PDB file of C-alpha atoms in Angstrom:
ATOM      1  CA  TYR A   1     131.230  60.106 -96.875  1.00 91.00           C
ATOM      2  CA  PRO A   2     134.396  62.158 -97.244  1.00 91.00           C
ATOM      3  CA  SER A   3     133.285  64.143 -94.158  1.00 93.00           C
ATOM      4  CA  CYS A   4     130.307  64.597 -91.865  1.00 95.00           C
ATOM      5  CA  PHE A   5     129.758  67.953 -93.563  1.00 94.00           C
ATOM      6  CA  ASP A   6     129.032  65.910 -96.706  1.00 95.00           C
ATOM      7  CA  ALA A   7     126.787  63.509 -94.792  1.00 95.00           C
ATOM      8  CA  ASN A   8     124.741  66.456 -93.526  1.00 96.00           C
ATOM      9  CA  ALA A   9     124.707  68.087 -96.965  1.00 95.00           C
ATOM     10  CA  GLY A  10     123.176  64.976 -98.510  1.00 95.00           C
ATOM     11  CA  LEU A  11     120.731  63.910 -95.830  1.00 97.00           C
ATOM     12  CA  PHE A  12     117.787  66.289 -95.958  1.00 98.00           C
ATOM     13  CA  GLU A  13     117.440  66.528 -99.738  1.00 96.00           C
ATOM     14  CA  ALA A  14     117.435  62.737-100.065  1.00 96.00           C
ATOM     15  CA  ILE A  15     114.760  61.968 -97.468  1.00 97.00           C
ATOM     16  CA  LEU A  16     112.454  65.027 -97.325  1.00 98.00           C
ATOM     17  CA  GLY A  17     110.083  66.525 -99.888  1.00 97.00           C
ATOM     18  CA  GLN A  18     107.732  69.483-100.174  1.00 98.00           C
ATOM     19  CA  GLU A  19     105.065  67.861 -97.983  1.00 98.00           C
ATOM     20  CA  ASP A  20     107.556  67.437 -95.114  1.00 98.00           C
ATOM     21  CA  ALA A  21     108.994  69.750 -92.451  1.00 98.00           C
ATOM     22  CA  VAL A  22     112.448  70.042 -90.941  1.00 98.00           C
ATOM     23  CA  ILE A  23     112.613  71.694 -87.522  1.00 98.00           C
ATOM     24  CA  SER A  24     116.106  72.907 -86.658  1.00 98.00           C
ATOM     25  CA  ASP A  25     117.745  74.370 -83.542  1.00 98.00           C
ATOM     26  CA  THR A  26     118.801  77.965 -84.257  1.00 98.00           C
ATOM     27  CA  LEU A  27     122.423  77.259 -83.274  1.00 97.00           C
ATOM     28  CA  ASN A  28     122.933  74.144 -85.394  1.00 97.00           C
ATOM     29  CA  HIS A  29     126.237  73.677 -87.192  1.00 96.00           C
ATOM     30  CA  ALA A  30     126.688  75.243 -90.633  1.00 95.00           C
ATOM     31  CA  SER A  31     126.670  71.809 -92.285  1.00 96.00           C
ATOM     32  CA  ILE A  32     123.160  71.119 -90.977  1.00 97.00           C
ATOM     33  CA  ILE A  33     121.985  74.563 -92.079  1.00 97.00           C
ATOM     34  CA  ASP A  34     123.495  74.098 -95.550  1.00 97.00           C
ATOM     35  CA  GLY A  35     121.980  70.620 -95.881  1.00 97.00           C
ATOM     36  CA  ILE A  36     118.549  71.949 -94.957  1.00 98.00           C
ATOM     37  CA  ARG A  37     118.889  74.737 -97.546  1.00 97.00           C
ATOM     38  CA  LEU A  38     119.278  72.088-100.262  1.00 96.00           C
ATOM     39  CA  CYS A  39     116.003  70.311 -99.510  1.00 97.00           C
ATOM     40  CA  LYS A  40     112.448  71.205-100.539  1.00 97.00           C
ATOM     41  CA  ALA A  41     110.872  70.601 -97.129  1.00 98.00           C
ATOM     42  CA  GLN A  42     109.247  73.396 -95.184  1.00 98.00           C
ATOM     43  CA  ARG A  43     111.832  74.869 -92.822  1.00 98.00           C
ATOM     44  CA  PHE A  44     111.316  75.893 -89.217  1.00 98.00           C
ATOM     45  CA  ARG A  45     113.785  76.993 -86.540  1.00 98.00           C
ATOM     46  CA  TYR A  46     113.200  76.732 -82.808  1.00 98.00           C
ATOM     47  CA  LYS A  47     114.977  78.840 -80.219  1.00 98.00           C
ATOM     48  CA  HIS A  48     118.181  77.236 -78.990  1.00 98.00           C
ATOM     49  CA  ILE A  49     117.377  74.320 -76.686  1.00 98.00           C
ATOM     50  CA  ASP A  50     113.899  75.789 -76.050  1.00 98.00           C
ATOM     51  CA  MET A  51     111.533  72.842 -75.723  1.00 98.00           C
ATOM     52  CA  ALA A  52     108.435  75.037 -75.459  1.00 98.00           C
ATOM     53  CA  ASP A  53     109.275  76.633 -78.814  1.00 98.00           C
ATOM     54  CA  LEU A  54     109.996  73.216 -80.342  1.00 98.00           C
ATOM     55  CA  GLU A  55     106.631  71.936 -79.104  1.00 98.00           C
ATOM     56  CA  ARG A  56     104.856  74.987 -80.542  1.00 98.00           C
ATOM     57  CA  ILE A  57     106.331  74.238 -83.986  1.00 98.00           C
ATOM     58  CA  LEU A  58     105.510  70.534 -83.706  1.00 98.00           C
ATOM     59  CA  GLN A  59     101.902  71.484 -82.997  1.00 98.00           C
ATOM     60  CA  GLU A  60     101.815  73.875 -85.973  1.00 98.00           C
ATOM     61  CA  THR A  61     103.239  71.311 -88.407  1.00 98.00           C
ATOM     62  CA  GLN A  62     101.020  68.322 -87.630  1.00 97.00           C
ATOM     63  CA  SER A  63      99.629  68.293 -91.174  1.00 98.00           C
ATOM     64  CA  CYS A  64     103.071  67.557 -92.655  1.00 98.00           C
ATOM     65  CA  ARG A  65     103.820  64.027 -93.865  1.00 98.00           C
ATOM     66  CA  ILE A  66     107.208  63.750 -92.106  1.00 98.00           C
ATOM     67  CA  ARG A  67     108.558  66.071 -89.436  1.00 98.00           C
ATOM     68  CA  LEU A  68     112.256  65.794 -88.729  1.00 98.00           C
ATOM     69  CA  ILE A  69     113.753  67.490 -85.673  1.00 98.00           C
ATOM     70  CA  ALA A  70     117.398  68.345 -86.446  1.00 98.00           C
ATOM     71  CA  THR A  71     119.933  69.146 -83.749  1.00 98.00           C
ATOM     72  CA  ASP A  72     123.579  68.959 -82.866  1.00 98.00           C
ATOM     73  CA  GLY A  73     124.266  66.636 -79.926  1.00 98.00           C
ATOM     74  CA  VAL A  74     126.974  68.972 -78.651  1.00 97.00           C
ATOM     75  CA  PHE A  75     126.891  72.515 -80.001  1.00 97.00           C
ATOM     76  CA  SER A  76     130.350  73.373 -81.274  1.00 89.00           C
ATOM     77  CA  MET A  77     130.525  77.037 -80.293  1.00 87.00           C
ATOM     78  CA  ASP A  78     129.404  76.806 -76.652  1.00 88.00           C
ATOM     79  CA  GLY A  79     129.724  73.106 -75.885  1.00 91.00           C
ATOM     80  CA  ASP A  80     126.196  72.818 -74.518  1.00 96.00           C
ATOM     81  CA  LEU A  81     124.250  69.589 -74.978  1.00 98.00           C
ATOM     82  CA  ALA A  82     120.921  69.171 -76.736  1.00 98.00           C
ATOM     83  CA  PRO A  83     118.425  67.743 -74.197  1.00 98.00           C
ATOM     84  CA  LEU A  84     117.810  64.599 -76.213  1.00 98.00           C
ATOM     85  CA  ASP A  85     115.637  63.027 -73.543  1.00 98.00           C
ATOM     86  CA  LYS A  86     113.173  65.926 -73.824  1.00 98.00           C
ATOM     87  CA  ILE A  87     113.477  66.112 -77.606  1.00 98.00           C
ATOM     88  CA  CYS A  88     112.651  62.387 -77.852  1.00 98.00           C
ATOM     89  CA  GLN A  89     109.634  62.831 -75.568  1.00 98.00           C
ATOM     90  CA  LEU A  90     108.292  65.556 -77.850  1.00 98.00           C
ATOM     91  CA  ALA A  91     109.091  63.520 -80.959  1.00 98.00           C
ATOM     92  CA  ASP A  92     107.150  60.558 -79.535  1.00 98.00           C
ATOM     93  CA  LYS A  93     104.231  62.776 -78.532  1.00 98.00           C
ATOM     94  CA  TYR A  94     103.949  64.373 -81.986  1.00 98.00           C
ATOM     95  CA  LYS A  95     105.144  61.415 -84.096  1.00 98.00           C
ATOM     96  CA  ALA A  96     108.228  63.202 -85.395  1.00 98.00           C
ATOM     97  CA  LEU A  97     111.650  61.833 -86.293  1.00 98.00           C
ATOM     98  CA  VAL A  98     114.910  62.917 -84.646  1.00 98.00           C
ATOM     99  CA  PHE A  99     118.219  63.589 -86.377  1.00 98.00           C
ATOM    100  CA  VAL A 100     121.388  64.296 -84.362  1.00 98.00           C
ATOM    101  CA  ASP A 101     124.814  65.411 -85.555  1.00 98.00           C
ATOM    102  CA  GLU A 102     127.247  63.806 -83.111  1.00 97.00           C
ATOM    103  CA  CYS A 103     130.550  65.165 -84.478  1.00 95.00           C
ATOM    104  CA  HIS A 104     131.416  66.914 -81.230  1.00 94.00           C
ATOM    105  CA  ALA A 105     130.184  64.052 -79.035  1.00 94.00           C
ATOM    106  CA  THR A 106     131.468  60.841 -80.636  1.00 92.00           C
ATOM    107  CA  GLY A 107     134.259  59.452 -78.488  1.00 87.00           C
ATOM    108  CA  PHE A 108     133.792  62.048 -75.724  1.00 86.00           C
ATOM    109  CA  ILE A 109     130.234  62.149 -74.389  1.00 92.00           C
ATOM    110  CA  GLY A 110     128.435  59.300 -72.645  1.00 91.00           C
ATOM    111  CA  ARG A 111     129.782  56.660 -70.306  1.00 86.00           C
ATOM    112  CA  THR A 112     131.474  54.787 -73.152  1.00 87.00           C
ATOM    113  CA  GLY A 113     131.840  57.732 -75.542  1.00 87.00           C
ATOM    114  CA  ARG A 114     128.940  56.752 -77.768  1.00 90.00           C
ATOM    115  CA  GLY A 115     127.504  60.263 -77.738  1.00 94.00           C
ATOM    116  CA  THR A 116     124.725  62.386 -76.372  1.00 97.00           C
ATOM    117  CA  ASP A 117     122.128  59.679 -76.924  1.00 97.00           C
ATOM    118  CA  GLU A 118     124.083  57.495 -74.489  1.00 96.00           C
ATOM    119  CA  HIS A 119     124.528  60.439 -72.093  1.00 96.00           C
ATOM    120  CA  PHE A 120     120.767  61.059 -71.956  1.00 98.00           C
ATOM    121  CA  GLY A 121     119.783  57.371 -71.992  1.00 98.00           C
ATOM    122  CA  VAL A 122     117.934  57.514 -75.321  1.00 98.00           C
ATOM    123  CA  GLN A 123     119.984  55.046 -77.364  1.00 96.00           C
ATOM    124  CA  GLY A 124     117.739  53.434 -79.951  1.00 95.00           C
ATOM    125  CA  ARG A 125     115.322  56.390 -79.951  1.00 97.00           C
ATOM    126  CA  ILE A 126     117.288  58.629 -82.326  1.00 98.00           C
ATOM    127  CA  ASP A 127     116.217  57.923 -85.900  1.00 98.00           C
ATOM    128  CA  ILE A 128     119.298  59.215 -87.737  1.00 98.00           C
ATOM    129  CA  ILE A 129     122.787  59.993 -86.436  1.00 98.00           C
ATOM    130  CA  ASN A 130     125.571  61.529 -88.499  1.00 98.00           C
ATOM    131  CA  SER A 131     129.098  61.799 -87.172  1.00 96.00           C
ATOM    132  CA  THR A 132     132.749  62.042 -88.097  1.00 94.00           C
ATOM    133  CA  LEU A 133     135.680  59.690 -88.216  1.00 91.00           C
ATOM    134  CA  GLY A 134     137.898  62.628 -87.283  1.00 88.00           C
ATOM    135  CA  LYS A 135     138.123  64.499 -83.979  1.00 89.00           C
ATOM    136  CA  ALA A 136     138.085  61.941 -81.121  1.00 85.00           C
ATOM    137  CA  LEU A 137     138.546  59.000 -83.477  1.00 84.00           C
ATOM    138  CA  GLY A 138     141.748  60.504 -84.810  1.00 81.00           C
ATOM    139  CA  GLY A 139     140.968  60.185 -88.498  1.00 73.00           C
ATOM    140  CA  ALA A 140     141.818  62.986 -90.850  1.00 73.00           C
ATOM    141  CA  THR A 141     138.639  62.547 -92.860  1.00 87.00           C
ATOM    142  CA  GLY A 142     135.394  60.633 -93.141  1.00 91.00           C
ATOM    143  CA  GLY A 143     131.801  60.851 -92.009  1.00 93.00           C
ATOM    144  CA  TYR A 144     128.967  58.378 -91.595  1.00 94.00           C
ATOM    145  CA  THR A 145     125.239  57.962 -91.087  1.00 96.00           C
ATOM    146  CA  THR A 146     123.577  55.453 -88.784  1.00 96.00           C
ATOM    147  CA  GLY A 147     119.882  54.705 -88.675  1.00 96.00           C
ATOM    148  CA  ARG A 148     117.302  52.280 -89.972  1.00 93.00           C
ATOM    149  CA  ALA A 149     118.527  50.146 -92.872  1.00 95.00           C
ATOM    150  CA  ASP A 150     115.929  51.595 -95.258  1.00 94.00           C
ATOM    151  CA  VAL A 151     117.092  55.154 -94.524  1.00 94.00           C
ATOM    152  CA  VAL A 152     120.762  54.261 -95.014  1.00 94.00           C
ATOM    153  CA  GLU A 153     119.934  52.464 -98.279  1.00 95.00           C
ATOM    154  CA  LEU A 154     117.951  55.483 -99.497  1.00 94.00           C
ATOM    155  CA  LEU A 155     120.949  57.705 -98.766  1.00 94.00           C
ATOM    156  CA  ARG A 156     123.194  55.325-100.712  1.00 93.00           C
ATOM    157  CA  GLN A 157     120.880  55.614-103.695  1.00 94.00           C
ATOM    158  CA  ARG A 158     119.958  59.321-103.524  1.00 94.00           C
ATOM    159  CA  GLY A 159     122.540  61.123-101.365  1.00 92.00           C
ATOM    160  CA  ARG A 160     124.488  63.209-103.852  1.00 92.00           C
ATOM    161  CA  PRO A 161     127.641  63.673-101.702  1.00 91.00           C
ATOM    162  CA  TYR A 162     127.773  59.888-101.269  1.00 89.00           C
ATOM    163  CA  LEU A 163     127.122  59.079-104.923  1.00 88.00           C
ATOM    164  CA  PHE A 164     129.409  61.646-106.485  1.00 90.00           C
ATOM    165  CA  SER A 165     132.418  61.607-104.136  1.00 88.00           C
ATOM    166  CA  ASN A 166     135.479  59.433-103.886  1.00 86.00           C
ATOM    167  CA  SER A 167     135.383  56.683-101.321  1.00 86.00           C
ATOM    168  CA  LEU A 168     137.614  56.877 -98.280  1.00 88.00           C
ATOM    169  CA  ALA A 169     141.142  55.560 -98.523  1.00 89.00           C
ATOM    170  CA  PRO A 170     141.506  52.026 -97.112  1.00 90.00           C
ATOM    171  CA  SER A 171     144.023  53.296 -94.543  1.00 89.00           C
ATOM    172  CA  VAL A 172     141.437  55.768 -93.182  1.00 89.00           C
ATOM    173  CA  VAL A 173     138.792  53.041 -93.023  1.00 88.00           C
ATOM    174  CA  MET A 174     141.081  50.623 -91.169  1.00 90.00           C
ATOM    175  CA  SER A 175     142.396  53.235 -88.730  1.00 89.00           C
ATOM    176  CA  SER A 176     138.827  54.364 -88.012  1.00 88.00           C
ATOM    177  CA  MET A 177     137.723  50.795 -87.371  1.00 88.00           C
ATOM    178  CA  LYS A 178     140.654  50.351 -84.976  1.00 89.00           C
ATOM    179  CA  ALA A 179     139.830  53.633 -83.204  1.00 86.00           C
ATOM    180  CA  LEU A 180     136.224  52.500 -82.728  1.00 83.00           C
ATOM    181  CA  GLU A 181     137.454  49.159 -81.387  1.00 85.00           C
ATOM    182  CA  LEU A 182     139.792  50.857 -78.906  1.00 83.00           C
ATOM    183  CA  ALA A 183     137.144  53.331 -77.780  1.00 80.00           C
ATOM    184  CA  SER A 184     134.640  50.516 -77.235  1.00 78.00           C
ATOM    185  CA  ARG A 185     137.065  48.326 -75.320  1.00 82.00           C
ATOM    186  CA  ASP A 186     138.361  50.742 -72.698  1.00 79.00           C
ATOM    187  CA  THR A 187     137.217  54.070 -71.215  1.00 80.00           C
ATOM    188  CA  GLY A 188     140.522  54.763 -69.448  1.00 81.00           C
ATOM    189  CA  LEU A 189     141.792  57.516 -71.730  1.00 73.00           C
ATOM    190  CA  ARG A 190     138.430  59.276 -71.761  1.00 73.00           C
ATOM    191  CA  ASP A 191     138.128  58.905 -67.967  1.00 77.00           C
ATOM    192  CA  HIS A 192     141.542  60.531 -67.628  1.00 76.00           C
ATOM    193  CA  LEU A 193     140.263  63.619 -69.494  1.00 69.00           C
ATOM    194  CA  ALA A 194     137.394  64.078 -67.069  1.00 60.00           C
TER     195      ALA A 194
END
């Protein structure tokens, strides 16, 4: 994607329909909010990082086909972290999916900078992650989605910002790949920040 804003804008509309529900933290980033506005799913908001309120909504929406919990990993305005360990427990209990925007966590949070899922020890339990090639990775542009292969393929076929945008410049792709390689190889620079 040209940006993670575009990745978020295209996600919800492509994977959710009228029989589904998206359950969003009240302080989510504008790109998540705008993406949710574009989809036909039922929309619910839970109080910021309030697991009791999230559970209440999960209980109320059990008749929906798909329930997707949407949260930032790191909230951009205050810098607080979504409690992904608790969110994943609730998602497992109520058979919901979890989406996390990691734009403010990629490269910074977690022992090796892999994000809030690494920080909370829930790697492999987050269904969909969107993030940026900018910020900590140093790129000027670019966003991406990770998740199950069938979800990524669906986004390639139905995600409007992906389908109807220009691809990233080769120089951005190569510099992003190098930044990911460097971040994976050594934590020294990140350790110095702490």
